mmCIF file of C-alpha atoms in Angstrom:
data_model
loop_
_atom_site.group_PDB
_atom_site.id
_atom_site.type_symbol
_atom_site.label_atom_id
_atom_site.label_comp_id
_atom_site.label_asym_id
_atom_site.label_seq_id
_atom_site.Cartn_x
_atom_site.Cartn_y
_atom_site.Cartn_z
ATOM 1 C CA MET J 980 155.924 -105.301 11.564
ATOM 2 C CA GLY J 981 156.347 -108.208 9.490
ATOM 3 C CA ARG J 982 154.297 -110.066 7.191
ATOM 4 C CA TYR J 983 151.807 -112.330 8.279
ATOM 5 C CA VAL J 984 152.765 -115.279 6.052
ATOM 6 C CA ASP J 985 156.509 -114.936 7.863
ATOM 7 C CA GLU J 986 154.713 -115.520 11.074
ATOM 8 C CA ILE J 987 152.780 -118.636 10.372
ATOM 9 C CA LEU J 988 155.010 -120.512 8.428
ATOM 10 C CA GLN J 989 155.674 -124.115 9.812
ATOM 11 C CA PRO J 990 158.826 -125.914 9.779
ATOM 12 C CA GLY J 991 159.663 -126.743 6.089
ATOM 13 C CA GLU J 992 157.165 -124.721 4.534
ATOM 14 C CA ARG J 993 158.429 -122.194 2.005
ATOM 15 C CA LEU J 994 156.732 -119.331 0.380
ATOM 16 C CA ARG J 995 156.236 -119.991 -3.121
ATOM 17 C CA TYR J 996 154.443 -117.127 -4.696
ATOM 18 C CA SER J 997 153.250 -113.558 -3.081
ATOM 19 C CA THR J 998 150.979 -110.785 -4.629
ATOM 20 C CA THR J 999 148.624 -108.108 -3.259
ATOM 21 C CA VAL J 1000 145.881 -106.065 -4.653
ATOM 22 C CA HIS J 1001 146.488 -104.333 -7.885
ATOM 23 C CA GLY J 1002 147.448 -100.912 -8.124
ATOM 24 C CA ILE J 1003 144.407 -100.158 -10.160
ATOM 25 C CA VAL J 1004 142.673 -99.305 -6.438
ATOM 26 C CA TYR J 1005 144.716 -96.128 -6.769
ATOM 27 C CA ALA J 1006 142.675 -94.827 -10.084
ATOM 28 C CA PRO J 1007 139.643 -93.182 -8.337
ATOM 29 C CA GLY J 1008 141.991 -91.211 -5.754
ATOM 30 C CA PHE J 1009 144.131 -90.102 -9.075
ATOM 31 C CA PHE J 1010 141.284 -89.377 -10.796
ATOM 32 C CA CYS J 1011 139.687 -87.191 -8.096
ATOM 33 C CA LEU J 1012 143.238 -85.490 -7.975
ATOM 34 C CA ALA J 1013 143.188 -84.769 -11.805
ATOM 35 C CA LEU J 1014 139.424 -82.931 -11.421
ATOM 36 C CA ALA J 1015 140.872 -80.803 -8.577
ATOM 37 C CA ALA J 1016 143.939 -79.939 -10.982
ATOM 38 C CA ALA J 1017 141.208 -79.211 -13.892
ATOM 39 C CA ALA J 1018 139.091 -77.033 -11.514
ATOM 40 C CA LEU J 1019 142.091 -74.807 -10.591
ATOM 41 C CA ALA J 1020 143.242 -74.524 -14.254
ATOM 42 C CA GLY J 1021 139.608 -73.140 -14.726
ATOM 43 C CA ALA J 1022 140.008 -70.802 -11.779
ATOM 44 C CA TRP J 1023 143.008 -69.510 -12.866
ATOM 45 C CA ALA J 1024 142.019 -69.201 -16.536
ATOM 46 C CA THR J 1025 138.667 -67.369 -15.793
ATOM 47 C CA LEU J 1026 138.151 -63.695 -15.043
ATOM 48 C CA ASP J 1027 134.949 -63.705 -13.168
ATOM 49 C CA GLY J 1028 135.091 -63.546 -9.479
ATOM 50 C CA ALA J 1029 132.120 -65.920 -8.512
ATOM 51 C CA TRP J 1030 133.788 -68.655 -10.917
ATOM 52 C CA VAL J 1031 137.136 -68.354 -9.380
ATOM 53 C CA ALA J 1032 135.654 -69.077 -5.884
ATOM 54 C CA ILE J 1033 133.211 -71.789 -7.093
ATOM 55 C CA LEU J 1034 136.330 -73.476 -8.938
ATOM 56 C CA ILE J 1035 138.555 -73.385 -6.258
ATOM 57 C CA ALA J 1036 135.783 -74.707 -3.698
ATOM 58 C CA VAL J 1037 135.559 -77.709 -6.352
ATOM 59 C CA ALA J 1038 138.990 -78.440 -6.483
ATOM 60 C CA ALA J 1039 139.191 -78.280 -2.781
ATOM 61 C CA VAL J 1040 136.516 -80.705 -2.280
ATOM 62 C CA CYS J 1041 137.896 -82.903 -5.080
ATOM 63 C CA ALA J 1042 141.435 -82.884 -3.468
ATOM 64 C CA ALA J 1043 140.147 -83.805 -0.639
ATOM 65 C CA ILE J 1044 138.276 -86.818 -1.525
ATOM 66 C CA GLY J 1045 141.026 -87.768 -3.721
ATOM 67 C CA LEU J 1046 143.637 -87.840 -0.832
ATOM 68 C CA PHE J 1047 141.212 -89.634 1.147
ATOM 69 C CA TRP J 1048 140.560 -92.405 -1.298
ATOM 70 C CA LEU J 1049 144.310 -92.530 -1.991
ATOM 71 C CA ALA J 1050 145.082 -92.996 1.450
ATOM 72 C CA GLY J 1051 142.173 -96.030 1.962
ATOM 73 C CA ALA J 1052 143.811 -97.485 -1.602
ATOM 74 C CA TRP J 1053 147.384 -97.593 0.073
ATOM 75 C CA PHE J 1054 146.121 -98.722 3.344
ATOM 76 C CA ARG J 1055 144.264 -101.790 1.439
ATOM 77 C CA ARG J 1056 147.145 -102.765 -0.481
ATOM 78 C CA TRP J 1057 149.405 -102.512 2.776
ATOM 79 C CA THR J 1058 147.191 -104.778 5.051
ATOM 80 C CA THR J 1059 146.200 -107.229 2.404
ATOM 81 C CA GLU J 1060 148.714 -110.410 1.460
ATOM 82 C CA THR J 1061 147.636 -113.054 -0.656
ATOM 83 C CA ASP J 1062 150.588 -115.921 -0.736
ATOM 84 C CA VAL J 1063 150.720 -119.509 -1.856
ATOM 85 C CA THR J 1064 153.227 -121.664 0.393
ATOM 86 C CA SER J 1065 154.552 -125.034 -0.470
ATOM 87 C CA LEU J 1066 151.685 -126.314 1.769
ATOM 88 C CA ARG J 1067 148.852 -123.973 1.538
ATOM 89 C CA VAL J 1068 147.097 -120.838 0.234
ATOM 90 C CA VAL J 1069 146.920 -118.049 2.481
ATOM 91 C CA HIS J 1070 144.766 -114.797 2.086
ATOM 92 C CA LYS J 1071 145.065 -111.956 4.727
ATOM 93 C CA GLU J 1072 142.930 -108.532 4.895
ATOM 94 C CA GLY J 1073 142.684 -105.727 7.635
ATOM 95 C CA PHE J 1074 145.071 -104.559 10.364
ATOM 96 C CA ILE J 1075 143.312 -104.513 13.599
ATOM 97 C CA LYS J 1076 140.067 -106.399 12.457
ATOM 98 C CA ARG J 1077 141.940 -109.360 10.559
ATOM 99 C CA ASN J 1078 140.261 -111.343 8.297
ATOM 100 C CA THR J 1079 142.160 -114.604 7.139
ATOM 101 C CA PHE J 1080 141.665 -117.421 4.756
ATOM 102 C CA GLU J 1081 143.836 -120.616 4.636
ATOM 103 C CA MET J 1082 143.168 -123.558 2.491
ATOM 104 C CA SER J 1083 145.536 -126.697 2.223
ATOM 105 C CA LEU J 1084 146.607 -127.175 -1.371
ATOM 106 C CA ASP J 1085 145.460 -130.811 -1.350
ATOM 107 C CA LYS J 1086 142.260 -129.338 -0.332
ATOM 108 C CA VAL J 1087 141.804 -127.089 -3.457
ATOM 109 C CA GLU J 1088 139.246 -128.325 -5.979
ATOM 110 C CA SER J 1089 139.506 -125.504 -8.359
ATOM 111 C CA VAL J 1090 140.727 -121.958 -9.380
ATOM 112 C CA ASP J 1091 138.451 -119.505 -10.852
ATOM 113 C CA VAL J 1092 139.693 -116.289 -12.266
ATOM 114 C CA ASP J 1093 137.540 -113.469 -13.500
ATOM 115 C CA GLN J 1094 139.023 -110.683 -15.601
ATOM 116 C CA SER J 1095 137.422 -107.856 -17.230
ATOM 117 C CA ILE J 1096 138.949 -106.353 -20.623
ATOM 118 C CA LEU J 1097 140.899 -103.642 -18.479
ATOM 119 C CA GLY J 1098 141.776 -106.527 -16.211
ATOM 120 C CA ARG J 1099 143.588 -108.003 -19.080
ATOM 121 C CA VAL J 1100 145.505 -105.489 -20.214
ATOM 122 C CA LEU J 1101 146.541 -104.144 -16.788
ATOM 123 C CA GLY J 1102 146.966 -107.661 -15.128
ATOM 124 C CA PHE J 1103 144.530 -107.684 -12.639
ATOM 125 C CA GLY J 1104 141.471 -109.877 -11.505
ATOM 126 C CA ASP J 1105 139.212 -111.559 -9.182
ATOM 127 C CA VAL J 1106 140.320 -115.089 -8.220
ATOM 128 C CA THR J 1107 137.778 -117.698 -6.348
ATOM 129 C CA VAL J 1108 139.699 -120.750 -4.715
ATOM 130 C CA LYS J 1109 137.180 -123.527 -4.199
ATOM 131 C CA GLY J 1110 137.847 -126.254 -1.481
ATOM 132 C CA VAL J 1111 136.467 -129.853 -1.602
ATOM 133 C CA GLY J 1112 133.385 -129.480 0.311
ATOM 134 C CA GLU J 1113 132.199 -126.211 0.900
ATOM 135 C CA GLY J 1114 134.920 -124.020 1.615
ATOM 136 C CA HIS J 1115 135.851 -121.011 -0.990
ATOM 137 C CA LYS J 1116 137.033 -117.365 -0.998
ATOM 138 C CA ARG J 1117 137.031 -114.927 -3.558
ATOM 139 C CA MET J 1118 140.012 -112.350 -3.575
ATOM 140 C CA LYS J 1119 139.117 -109.165 -5.443
ATOM 141 C CA MET J 1120 141.632 -107.236 -7.686
ATOM 142 C CA ILE J 1121 144.401 -109.470 -7.486
ATOM 143 C CA ALA J 1122 147.595 -108.677 -9.335
ATOM 144 C CA ALA J 1123 148.823 -111.342 -11.755
ATOM 145 C CA PRO J 1124 145.813 -113.378 -11.148
ATOM 146 C CA LEU J 1125 146.885 -116.123 -13.461
ATOM 147 C CA GLN J 1126 150.511 -116.405 -12.146
ATOM 148 C CA PHE J 1127 148.491 -116.695 -8.752
ATOM 149 C CA ARG J 1128 146.665 -119.518 -9.850
ATOM 150 C CA ASN J 1129 149.310 -121.214 -11.596
ATOM 151 C CA HIS J 1130 151.037 -121.307 -8.562
ATOM 152 C CA ILE J 1131 148.402 -122.803 -6.956
ATOM 153 C CA THR J 1132 147.505 -125.825 -9.348
ATOM 154 C CA ALA J 1133 151.039 -126.515 -10.142
ATOM 155 C CA HIS J 1134 151.851 -128.291 -6.637
#
């Protein structure tokens, strides 16, 4: 399966910039796996049989939740494309149920970037592309949002 943007490029149109959801989406899953590891370490360190069983159960639940969240984050990153071509901005989410947004660069009125402190440090943020008229799209947790904005506004 190829990339969505490669399938929709018009003759003479070229890809200028491509990004996706930032890797921070993996953080909750890794946090749960760390809790599972801590619960297993606690089970190994304790001598009380009842606590061992409880901590192993907590570790199993945390590991299952963590793996589920990691799989969801991977799928979200795999199925989300955010691109700037020489003619338009293209954003695609989803696999079977697909949600796409395309706006001609000539119709872009403004590009707003919202970053938290953590987003500034780690390089992610939310980008809102507003078009002439009523069209707009908010793309959450985009990697390198300032570079993305610069490629839109520098056409």
